[in-house]
XYZ file of C-alpha atoms in Angstrom:
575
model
C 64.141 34.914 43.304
C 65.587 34.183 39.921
C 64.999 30.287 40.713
C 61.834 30.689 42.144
C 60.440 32.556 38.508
C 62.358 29.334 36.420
C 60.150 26.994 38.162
C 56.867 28.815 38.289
C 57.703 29.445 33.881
C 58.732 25.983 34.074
C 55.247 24.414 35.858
C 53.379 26.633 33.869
C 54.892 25.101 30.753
C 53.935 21.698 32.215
C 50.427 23.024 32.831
C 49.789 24.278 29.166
C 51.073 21.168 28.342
C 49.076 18.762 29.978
C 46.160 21.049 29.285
C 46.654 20.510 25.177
C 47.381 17.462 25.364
C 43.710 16.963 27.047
C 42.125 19.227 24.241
C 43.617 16.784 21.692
C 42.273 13.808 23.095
C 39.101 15.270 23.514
C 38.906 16.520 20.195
C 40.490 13.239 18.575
C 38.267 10.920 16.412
C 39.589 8.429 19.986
C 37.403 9.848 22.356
C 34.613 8.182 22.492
C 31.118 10.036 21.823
C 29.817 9.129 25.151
C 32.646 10.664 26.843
C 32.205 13.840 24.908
C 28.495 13.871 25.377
C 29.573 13.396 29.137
C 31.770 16.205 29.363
C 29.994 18.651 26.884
C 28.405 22.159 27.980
C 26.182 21.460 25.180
C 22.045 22.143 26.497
C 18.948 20.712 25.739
C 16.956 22.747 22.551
C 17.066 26.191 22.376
C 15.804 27.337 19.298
C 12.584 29.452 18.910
C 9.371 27.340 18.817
C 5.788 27.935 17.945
C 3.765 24.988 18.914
C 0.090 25.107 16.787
C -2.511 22.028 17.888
C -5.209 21.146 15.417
C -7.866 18.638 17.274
C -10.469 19.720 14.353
C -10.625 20.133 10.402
C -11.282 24.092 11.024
C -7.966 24.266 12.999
C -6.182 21.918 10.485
C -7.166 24.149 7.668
C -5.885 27.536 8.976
C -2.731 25.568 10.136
C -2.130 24.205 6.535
C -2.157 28.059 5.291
C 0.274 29.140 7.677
C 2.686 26.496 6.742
C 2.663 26.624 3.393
C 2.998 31.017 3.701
C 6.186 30.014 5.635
C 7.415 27.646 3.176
C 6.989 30.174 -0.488
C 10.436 29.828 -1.835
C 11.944 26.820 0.824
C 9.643 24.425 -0.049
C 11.223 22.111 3.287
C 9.439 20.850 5.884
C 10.293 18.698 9.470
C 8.236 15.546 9.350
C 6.895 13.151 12.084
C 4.424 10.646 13.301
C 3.427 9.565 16.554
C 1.296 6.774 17.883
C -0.018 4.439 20.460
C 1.201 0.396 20.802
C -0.618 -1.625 23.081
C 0.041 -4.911 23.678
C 2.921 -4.554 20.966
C -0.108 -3.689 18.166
C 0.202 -0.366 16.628
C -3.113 2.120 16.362
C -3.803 4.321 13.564
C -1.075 7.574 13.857
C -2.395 9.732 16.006
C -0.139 12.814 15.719
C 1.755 14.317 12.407
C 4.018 16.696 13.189
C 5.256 19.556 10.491
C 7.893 22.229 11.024
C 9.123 25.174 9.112
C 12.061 26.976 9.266
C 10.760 29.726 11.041
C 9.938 27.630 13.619
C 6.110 27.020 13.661
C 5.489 23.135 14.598
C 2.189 21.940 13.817
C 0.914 19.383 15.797
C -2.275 17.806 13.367
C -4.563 15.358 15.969
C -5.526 13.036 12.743
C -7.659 10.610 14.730
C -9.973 12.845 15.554
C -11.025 14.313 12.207
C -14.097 13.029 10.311
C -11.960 12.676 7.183
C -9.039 14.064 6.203
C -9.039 17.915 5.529
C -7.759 18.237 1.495
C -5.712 21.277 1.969
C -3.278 18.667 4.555
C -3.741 16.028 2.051
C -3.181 17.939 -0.586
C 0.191 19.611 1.106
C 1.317 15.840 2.105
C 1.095 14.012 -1.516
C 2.719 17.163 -2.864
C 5.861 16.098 -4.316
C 7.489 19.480 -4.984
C 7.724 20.036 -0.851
C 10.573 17.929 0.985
C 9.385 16.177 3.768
C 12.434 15.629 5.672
C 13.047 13.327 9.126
C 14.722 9.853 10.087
C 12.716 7.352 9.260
C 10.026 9.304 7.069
C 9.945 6.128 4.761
C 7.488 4.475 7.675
C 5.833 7.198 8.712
C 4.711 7.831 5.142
C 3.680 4.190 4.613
C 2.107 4.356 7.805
C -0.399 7.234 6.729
C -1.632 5.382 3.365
C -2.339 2.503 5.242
C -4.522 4.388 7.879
C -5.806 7.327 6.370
C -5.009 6.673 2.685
C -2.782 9.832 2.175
C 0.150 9.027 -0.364
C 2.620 11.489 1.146
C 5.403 11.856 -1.445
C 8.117 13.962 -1.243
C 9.848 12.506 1.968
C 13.686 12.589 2.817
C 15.699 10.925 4.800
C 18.276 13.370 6.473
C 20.634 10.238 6.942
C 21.137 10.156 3.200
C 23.509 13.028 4.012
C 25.415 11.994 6.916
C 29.311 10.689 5.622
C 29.258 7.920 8.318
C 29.414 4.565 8.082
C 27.587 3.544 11.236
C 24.412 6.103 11.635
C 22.959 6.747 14.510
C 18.979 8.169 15.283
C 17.555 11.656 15.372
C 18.966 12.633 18.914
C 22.230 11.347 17.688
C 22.620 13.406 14.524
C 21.372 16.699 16.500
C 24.222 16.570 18.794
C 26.468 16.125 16.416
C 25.477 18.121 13.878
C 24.125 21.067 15.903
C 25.577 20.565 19.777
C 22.412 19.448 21.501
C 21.222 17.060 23.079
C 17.966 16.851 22.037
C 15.307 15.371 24.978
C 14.429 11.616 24.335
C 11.904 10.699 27.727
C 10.726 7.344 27.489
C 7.742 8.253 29.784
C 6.548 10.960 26.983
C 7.555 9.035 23.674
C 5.408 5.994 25.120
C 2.451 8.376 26.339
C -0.825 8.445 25.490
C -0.590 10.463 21.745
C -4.285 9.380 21.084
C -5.258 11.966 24.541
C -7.518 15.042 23.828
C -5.571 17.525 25.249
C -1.703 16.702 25.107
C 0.414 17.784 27.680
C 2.994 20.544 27.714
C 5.905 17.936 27.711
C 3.864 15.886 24.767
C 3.922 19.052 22.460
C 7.058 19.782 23.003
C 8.602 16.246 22.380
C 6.720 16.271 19.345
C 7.620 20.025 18.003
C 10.976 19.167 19.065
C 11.540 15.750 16.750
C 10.135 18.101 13.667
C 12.386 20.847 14.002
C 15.080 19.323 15.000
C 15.038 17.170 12.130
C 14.465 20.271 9.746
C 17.451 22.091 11.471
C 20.086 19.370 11.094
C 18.673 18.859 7.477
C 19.705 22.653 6.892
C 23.118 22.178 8.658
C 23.834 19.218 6.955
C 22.763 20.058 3.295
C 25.019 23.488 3.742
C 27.888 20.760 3.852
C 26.768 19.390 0.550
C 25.898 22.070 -1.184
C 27.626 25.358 -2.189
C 25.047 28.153 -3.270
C 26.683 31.407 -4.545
C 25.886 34.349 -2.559
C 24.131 36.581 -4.204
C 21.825 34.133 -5.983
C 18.349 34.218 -5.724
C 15.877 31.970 -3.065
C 14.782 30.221 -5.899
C 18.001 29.237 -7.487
C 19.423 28.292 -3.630
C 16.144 25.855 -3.319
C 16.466 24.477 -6.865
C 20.000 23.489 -6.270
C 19.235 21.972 -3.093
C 15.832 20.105 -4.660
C 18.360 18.895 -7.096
C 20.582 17.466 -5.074
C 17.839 15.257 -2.685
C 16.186 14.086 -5.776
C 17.622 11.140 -6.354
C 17.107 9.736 -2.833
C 13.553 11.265 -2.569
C 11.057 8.597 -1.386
C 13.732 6.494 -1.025
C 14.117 4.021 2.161
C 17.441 4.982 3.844
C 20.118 1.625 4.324
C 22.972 1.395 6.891
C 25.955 1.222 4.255
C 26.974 -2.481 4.587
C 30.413 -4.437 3.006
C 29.523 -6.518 -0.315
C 31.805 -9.294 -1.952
C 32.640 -8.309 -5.386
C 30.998 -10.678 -8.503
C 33.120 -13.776 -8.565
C 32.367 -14.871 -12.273
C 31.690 -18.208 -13.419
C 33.853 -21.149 -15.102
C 35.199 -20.182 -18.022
C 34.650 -24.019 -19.956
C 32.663 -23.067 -21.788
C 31.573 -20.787 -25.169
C 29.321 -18.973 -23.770
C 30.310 -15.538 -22.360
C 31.100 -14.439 -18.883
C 30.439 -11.727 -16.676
C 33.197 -9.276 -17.446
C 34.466 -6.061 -15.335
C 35.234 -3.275 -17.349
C 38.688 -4.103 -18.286
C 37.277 -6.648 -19.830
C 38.415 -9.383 -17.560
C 36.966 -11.835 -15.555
C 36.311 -11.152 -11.913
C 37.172 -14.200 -10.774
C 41.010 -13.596 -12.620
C 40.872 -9.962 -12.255
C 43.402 -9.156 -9.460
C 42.531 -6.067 -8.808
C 38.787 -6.892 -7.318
C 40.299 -9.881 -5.757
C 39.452 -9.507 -2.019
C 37.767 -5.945 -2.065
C 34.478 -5.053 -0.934
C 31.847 -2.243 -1.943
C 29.885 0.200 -0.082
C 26.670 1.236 -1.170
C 22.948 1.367 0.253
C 21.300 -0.874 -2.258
C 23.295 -3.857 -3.103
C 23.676 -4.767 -7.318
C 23.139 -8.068 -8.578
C 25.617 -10.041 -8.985
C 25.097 -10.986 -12.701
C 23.506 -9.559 -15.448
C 19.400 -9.757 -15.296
C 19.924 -10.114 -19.309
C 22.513 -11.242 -21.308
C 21.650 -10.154 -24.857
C 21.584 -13.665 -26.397
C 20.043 -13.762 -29.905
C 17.034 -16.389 -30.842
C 15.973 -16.480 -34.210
C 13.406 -18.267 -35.920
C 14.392 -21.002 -38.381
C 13.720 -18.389 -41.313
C 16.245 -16.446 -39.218
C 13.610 -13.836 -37.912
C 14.857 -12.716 -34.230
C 12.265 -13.796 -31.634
C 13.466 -12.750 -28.418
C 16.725 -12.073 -26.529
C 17.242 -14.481 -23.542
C 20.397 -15.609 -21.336
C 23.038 -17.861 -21.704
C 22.068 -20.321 -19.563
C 19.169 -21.011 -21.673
C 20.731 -20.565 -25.005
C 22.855 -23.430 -23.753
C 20.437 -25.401 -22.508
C 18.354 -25.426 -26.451
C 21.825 -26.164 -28.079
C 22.531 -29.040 -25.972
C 19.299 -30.274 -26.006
C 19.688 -30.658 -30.234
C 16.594 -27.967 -30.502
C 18.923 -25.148 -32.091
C 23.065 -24.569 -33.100
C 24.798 -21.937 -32.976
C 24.978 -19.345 -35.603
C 27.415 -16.599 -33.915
C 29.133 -15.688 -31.080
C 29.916 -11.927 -31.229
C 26.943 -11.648 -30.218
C 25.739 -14.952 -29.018
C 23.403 -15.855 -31.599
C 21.225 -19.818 -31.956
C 18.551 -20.794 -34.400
C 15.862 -22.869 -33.479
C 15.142 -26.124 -35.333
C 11.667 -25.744 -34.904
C 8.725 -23.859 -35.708
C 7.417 -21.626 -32.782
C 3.845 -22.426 -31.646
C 3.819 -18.158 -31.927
C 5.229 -16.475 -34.738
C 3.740 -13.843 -35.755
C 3.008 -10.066 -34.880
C 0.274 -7.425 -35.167
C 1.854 -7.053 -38.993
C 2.853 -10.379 -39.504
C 6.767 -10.337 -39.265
C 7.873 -12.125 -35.684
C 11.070 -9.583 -35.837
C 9.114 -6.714 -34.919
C 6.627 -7.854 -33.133
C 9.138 -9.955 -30.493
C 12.393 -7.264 -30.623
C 10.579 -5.934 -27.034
C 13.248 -3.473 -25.706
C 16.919 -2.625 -24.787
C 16.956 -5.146 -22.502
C 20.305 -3.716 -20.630
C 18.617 -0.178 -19.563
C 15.877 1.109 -17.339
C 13.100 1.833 -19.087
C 12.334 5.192 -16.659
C 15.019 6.966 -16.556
C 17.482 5.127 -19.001
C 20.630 3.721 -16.869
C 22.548 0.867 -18.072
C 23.800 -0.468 -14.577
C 22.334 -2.522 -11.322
C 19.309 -3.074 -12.995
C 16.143 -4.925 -11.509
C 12.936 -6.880 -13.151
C 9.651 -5.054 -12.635
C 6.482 -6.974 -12.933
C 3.831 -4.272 -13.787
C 1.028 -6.561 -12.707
C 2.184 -7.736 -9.456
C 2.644 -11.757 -8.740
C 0.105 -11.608 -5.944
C -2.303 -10.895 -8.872
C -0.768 -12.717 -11.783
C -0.854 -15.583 -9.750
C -4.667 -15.747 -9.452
C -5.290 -15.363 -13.271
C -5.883 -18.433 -15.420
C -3.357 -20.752 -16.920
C -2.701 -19.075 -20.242
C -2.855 -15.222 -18.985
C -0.179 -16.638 -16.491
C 1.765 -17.750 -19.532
C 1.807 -14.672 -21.413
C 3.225 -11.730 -19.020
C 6.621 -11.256 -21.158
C 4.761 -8.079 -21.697
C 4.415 -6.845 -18.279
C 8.025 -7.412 -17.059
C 10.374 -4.429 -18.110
C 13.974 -3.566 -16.198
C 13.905 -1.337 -13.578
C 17.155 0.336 -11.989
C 16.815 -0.124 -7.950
C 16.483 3.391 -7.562
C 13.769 3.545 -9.790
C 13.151 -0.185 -8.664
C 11.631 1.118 -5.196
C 10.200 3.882 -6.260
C 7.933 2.202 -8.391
C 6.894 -0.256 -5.552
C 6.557 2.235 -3.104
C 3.605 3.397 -5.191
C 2.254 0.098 -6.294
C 0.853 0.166 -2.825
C -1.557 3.182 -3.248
C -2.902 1.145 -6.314
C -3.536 -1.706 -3.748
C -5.366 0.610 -1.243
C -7.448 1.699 -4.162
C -8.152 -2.285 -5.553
C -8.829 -2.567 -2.093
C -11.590 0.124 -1.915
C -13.002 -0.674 -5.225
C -13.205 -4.486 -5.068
C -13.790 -5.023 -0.800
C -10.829 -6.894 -0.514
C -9.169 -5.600 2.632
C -5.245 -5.508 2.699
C -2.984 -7.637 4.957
C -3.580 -5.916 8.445
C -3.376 -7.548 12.364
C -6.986 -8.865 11.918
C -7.041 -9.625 8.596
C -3.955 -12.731 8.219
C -4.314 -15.957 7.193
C -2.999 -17.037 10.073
C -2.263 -15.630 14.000
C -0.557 -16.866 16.903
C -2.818 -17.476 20.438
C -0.893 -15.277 22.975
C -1.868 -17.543 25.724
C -0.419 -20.292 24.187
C 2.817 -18.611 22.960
C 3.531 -17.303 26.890
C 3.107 -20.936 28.125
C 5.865 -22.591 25.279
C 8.133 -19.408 26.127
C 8.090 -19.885 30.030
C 7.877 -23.772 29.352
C 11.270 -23.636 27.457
C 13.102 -20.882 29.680
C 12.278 -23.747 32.899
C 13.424 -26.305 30.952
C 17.057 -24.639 29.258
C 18.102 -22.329 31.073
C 16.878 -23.105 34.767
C 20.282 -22.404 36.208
C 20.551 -19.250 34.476
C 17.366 -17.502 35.806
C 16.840 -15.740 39.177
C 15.424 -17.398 41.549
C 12.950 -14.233 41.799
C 12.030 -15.012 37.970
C 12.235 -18.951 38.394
C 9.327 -18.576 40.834
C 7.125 -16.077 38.665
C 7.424 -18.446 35.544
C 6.154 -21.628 37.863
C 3.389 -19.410 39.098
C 2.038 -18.026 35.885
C 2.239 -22.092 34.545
C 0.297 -23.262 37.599
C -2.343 -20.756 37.424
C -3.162 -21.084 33.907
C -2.490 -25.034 33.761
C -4.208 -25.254 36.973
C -2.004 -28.929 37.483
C 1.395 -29.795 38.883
C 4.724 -28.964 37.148
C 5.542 -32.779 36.377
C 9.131 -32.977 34.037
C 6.704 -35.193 31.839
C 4.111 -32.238 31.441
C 6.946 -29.663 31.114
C 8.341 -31.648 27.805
C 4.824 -32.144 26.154
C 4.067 -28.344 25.927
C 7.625 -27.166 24.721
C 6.513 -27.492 21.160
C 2.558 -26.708 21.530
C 1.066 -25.710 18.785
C 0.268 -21.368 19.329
C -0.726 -21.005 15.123
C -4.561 -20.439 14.976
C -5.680 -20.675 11.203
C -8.573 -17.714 9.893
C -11.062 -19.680 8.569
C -12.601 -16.635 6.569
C -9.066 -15.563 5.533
C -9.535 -14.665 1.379
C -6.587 -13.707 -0.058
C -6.617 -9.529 -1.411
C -4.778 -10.583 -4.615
C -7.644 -13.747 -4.992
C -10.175 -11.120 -3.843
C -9.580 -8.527 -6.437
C -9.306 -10.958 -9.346
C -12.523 -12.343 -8.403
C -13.787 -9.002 -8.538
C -12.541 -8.240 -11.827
C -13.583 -11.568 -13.512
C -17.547 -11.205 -12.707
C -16.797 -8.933 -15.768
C -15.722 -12.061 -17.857
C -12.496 -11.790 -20.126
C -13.008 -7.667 -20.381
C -12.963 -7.509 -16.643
C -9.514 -9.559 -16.512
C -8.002 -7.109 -19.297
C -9.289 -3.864 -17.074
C -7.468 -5.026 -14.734
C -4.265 -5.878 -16.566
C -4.771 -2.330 -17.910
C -5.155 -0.224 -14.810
C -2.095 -1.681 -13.255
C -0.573 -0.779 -16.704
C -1.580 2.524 -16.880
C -0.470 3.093 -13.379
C 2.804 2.224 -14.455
C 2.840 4.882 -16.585
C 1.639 7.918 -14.435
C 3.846 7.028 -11.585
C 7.191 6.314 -13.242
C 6.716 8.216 -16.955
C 8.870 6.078 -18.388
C 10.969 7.273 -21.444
C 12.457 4.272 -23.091
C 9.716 2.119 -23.288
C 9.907 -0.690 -25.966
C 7.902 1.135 -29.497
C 5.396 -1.844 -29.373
C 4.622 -1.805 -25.736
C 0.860 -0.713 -25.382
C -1.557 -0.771 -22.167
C -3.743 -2.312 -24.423
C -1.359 -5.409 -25.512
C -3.356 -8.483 -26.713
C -6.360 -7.036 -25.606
C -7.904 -5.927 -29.344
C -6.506 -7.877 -31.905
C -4.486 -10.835 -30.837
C -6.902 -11.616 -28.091
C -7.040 -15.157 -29.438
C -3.900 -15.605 -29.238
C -3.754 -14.541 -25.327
C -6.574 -16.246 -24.309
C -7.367 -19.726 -25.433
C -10.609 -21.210 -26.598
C -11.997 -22.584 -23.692
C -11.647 -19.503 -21.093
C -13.541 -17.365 -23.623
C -16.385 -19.248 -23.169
C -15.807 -19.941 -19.144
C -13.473 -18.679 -16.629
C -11.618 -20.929 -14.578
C -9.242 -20.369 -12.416
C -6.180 -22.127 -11.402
């Protein structure tokens, strides 16, 4: 008996063995998500869910109330868009989807309103409430485009997952939350512009909202720490605080970057240093290593600070090495210093002067090694404030003269600012009849008919072997139906390059559109327009380091003559 009680403590040993061993390796980073998604007791959502439907602006309206009571001090809300593709061409959205924490979805039927309730637009473009989802970047531009709402405020909840490969919405729930969150193809590729959506629709839709709201919540707990006993308003500033900085901001799968590799050092003018001070190229430290970030820096400076000075030694402008080089070697200036770089022309300037007559002041435009919103002094970008597809448009000597108009940006600030340069463009749109880039409204589109016969023409012809006899036969079928002809080798070879481009003869540019506008005005109307996009600058990004003699109204007043030249101010003419 004593025997038979060893073995049975002995195979139970074994057992408890094997049977942590199996826990390990399920919980190990080894085991593969699918597996664990395979052998998980995790369900499908079970949250509490009130589903709302608006089809009319009266329902929309007493919707938008009860949101907003649920969302006082949490200012937070799930965001989503749905809508119909046929033939691979999206439709207007159809659905927008918006959750609260307590679990009311509202499901908004946007196509069918007259116009757009203002209490939804008014909760959309408010930028104080966090509209959070995957992919809310889209959506958002998506809206503007159809219904001319500027929704601001929107989140992406993978900003906050500490992976370097991230996966979708359903991905991110059942890992973040344990569910496995329903993705039917049947439903997600369903009617959405119906009357009355079906029980599975609404719930598809509800679900994507909240579920996106909930794994925002579980996530951001992770990231921030909120004392205990502080108020609802403190908990939601510090949490507002924290999603700031990536607020309207396109999320980026992290990707590697090779470090700066700096140029020869042959020659006097400086490189681009680390901050050790030493060249990357020597430094071996950054030798071999790569970064990881969403938005990749440039890889030299945009700016590097070089001083040009007038022959009476007046500073005209900063500009880079490369082109301080390229004056000194030319024998149009020398060098007067090199800590900092410093030439002097040998010639006169065709423009030297200023709205007080000294060319220091009037050409010294700004810190050129900052962003001029919010002040950082890395990874900086050039902003044109008047866009090129505009600029381009505009005579030869307002083409010549946009120094003004091109300040640094960082890339943060960088896409926020052209993120909003397209609600300007709806507006020039609106104003001037000069409809944006849409499906119908290109320059130039492809004949689908065409494009189907080059595509089954060159499967026949390179990969024959390859393709199923079942497919082989449904290819020659399709060609002799619409050819109505034999399949001749001969015939086969003169359509694999057909032409399927079909040019719109009516096409007008919206950039050429909009100046055209603006110039019926004469030189004034050219200068409005100069100073709208100026001025929208300005409200969007509030920019606080702004060079002192930059002005919205810059060469309109008293240097005009100097901006424009003789002949445009008595006729436009375009370029």
């Amino acid at each position: 008996m004593a025997g038979l009680g060893s073995r049975s403590k002995t195979a139970l040993a074994v057992m408890t063995g094997i049977t942590g061993l199996g826990l390990a390796f399920y919980t190990s980073r080894s085991c593969s998500k699918l597996l664990r998604r395979f052998l998980s007791t995790s369900k499908g959502p079970s949250w509490k869910m009130t589903v709302n439907v608006a089809s009319n602006e009266s329902q929309c309206i007493t919707l938008v109330n009860d949101l907003k009571k649920d969302i006082e001090f949490s200012k937070v809300l799930g965001f989503d868009c749905e809508w119909v593709k046929v033939e691979n061409v999206r439709h207007p959205v159809a659905l927008v989807q918006l959750a609260t924490r307590e679990g009311r979805c509202g499901l908004f039927q946007i196509h069918f309103y007259s116009s757009v309730p203002a209490p939804l637009q008014e909760l959309l473009e408010d930028t104080t409430i966090l509209k959070v989802g995957v992919d809310p970047f889209h959506d958002a531009k998506y809206l503007l485009n159809d219904y001319g709402i500027n929704v601001t405020g929107t989140y992406d909840i993978r900003h906050l997952v500490e992976k370097e490969v991230v996966g979708g919405l359903a991905s991110i729930v059942f890992t973040e939350l344990d569910v496995k969150l329903p993705k039917n193809f049947e439903v997600r590729v369903s009617n959405w512009e119906a009357k009355e959506l079906t029980k599975e629709q609404q719930e598809y839709a509800a679900n994507d909202a909240l579920a996106s709201l909930l794994a925002f919540n579980k996530l951001i707990d992770k990231k921030v720490k909120v004392p205990f006993f502080s108020s609802k308003e403190e908990q939601w500033k510090k949490i507002h605080d924290h999603c700031a900085p990536l607020v309207d901001i396109r999320f980026v799968d992290k990707k590697k970057i090779q470090q700066t590799v700096a140029p020869s050092q042959n020659s006097i003018f400086p490189l681009n240093r680390d901050q050790s001070g030493q060249p990357h190229a020597t430094n071996p430290t950054l030798q071999g290593k790569r970064s990881y970030m969403s938005i990749p820096y440039r890889k030299t400076p945009l700016y590097d600070n070089a001083y040009m000075l007038a022959p009476d030694g007046a500073i005209l402008c900063t500009c880079d090495f490369k082109k301080a080089e390229w004056y000194v070697s030319k024998g149009l200036a020398t060098i007067v210093d090199t800590e900092p770089l410093k030439i002097q022309l040998n010639f006169q300037p065709a423009v030297n002067r200023s709205l007080n007559g000294t060319s220091a002041e009037y050409y010294t435009f700004a810190k050129k090694n900052q962003c001029v919103a919010c002040g950082r002094k890395e990874s900086y970008v050039r902003k044109k404030i008047v866009p090129h597809e505009y600029r381009k448009h505009f005579p030869e000597c307002m083409k010549s003269h946009q120094c003004h108009d091109i300040l640094l940006l960082c890339t943060n600030c960088h896409v926020r600012s052209n993120v909003s340069d397209h609600s300007m463009r709806v507006e020039l749109s609106r104003i001037c009849n000069a409809p944006l880039a849409t499906d119908e409204n290109v320059k130039v589109t492809e004949d689908r008919t065409s494009k189907s016969i080059r595509s089954a023409v060159r499967a026949l012809l390179n990969k024959s072997n390859k393709l199923p006899e079942k497919r082989r036969k449904e290819l020659t079928d399709m060609l002799s139906d619409v050819l109505q002809a034999d399949l001749t080798p001969d015939l086969l070879n003169s359509l694999k390059d057909i032409d399927i481009k079909i040019e719109n003869q009516g096409y007008t540019p919206h950039g050429l559109a909009v100046v055209e506008h603006f110039a019926k005005e004469g030189v004034r109307g050219l200068m409005q327009l100069e100073k709208m996009w100026r001025e929208h600058f300005l409200n969007v990004m509030e920019p606080k380091y702004l060079p002192p003699l930059w002005s919205v109204d810059h060469y309109h007043e008293n240097d005009k003559e100097f901006y424009f030249d003789s002949e445009f101010l008595d006729k436009i003419k375009f370029v």
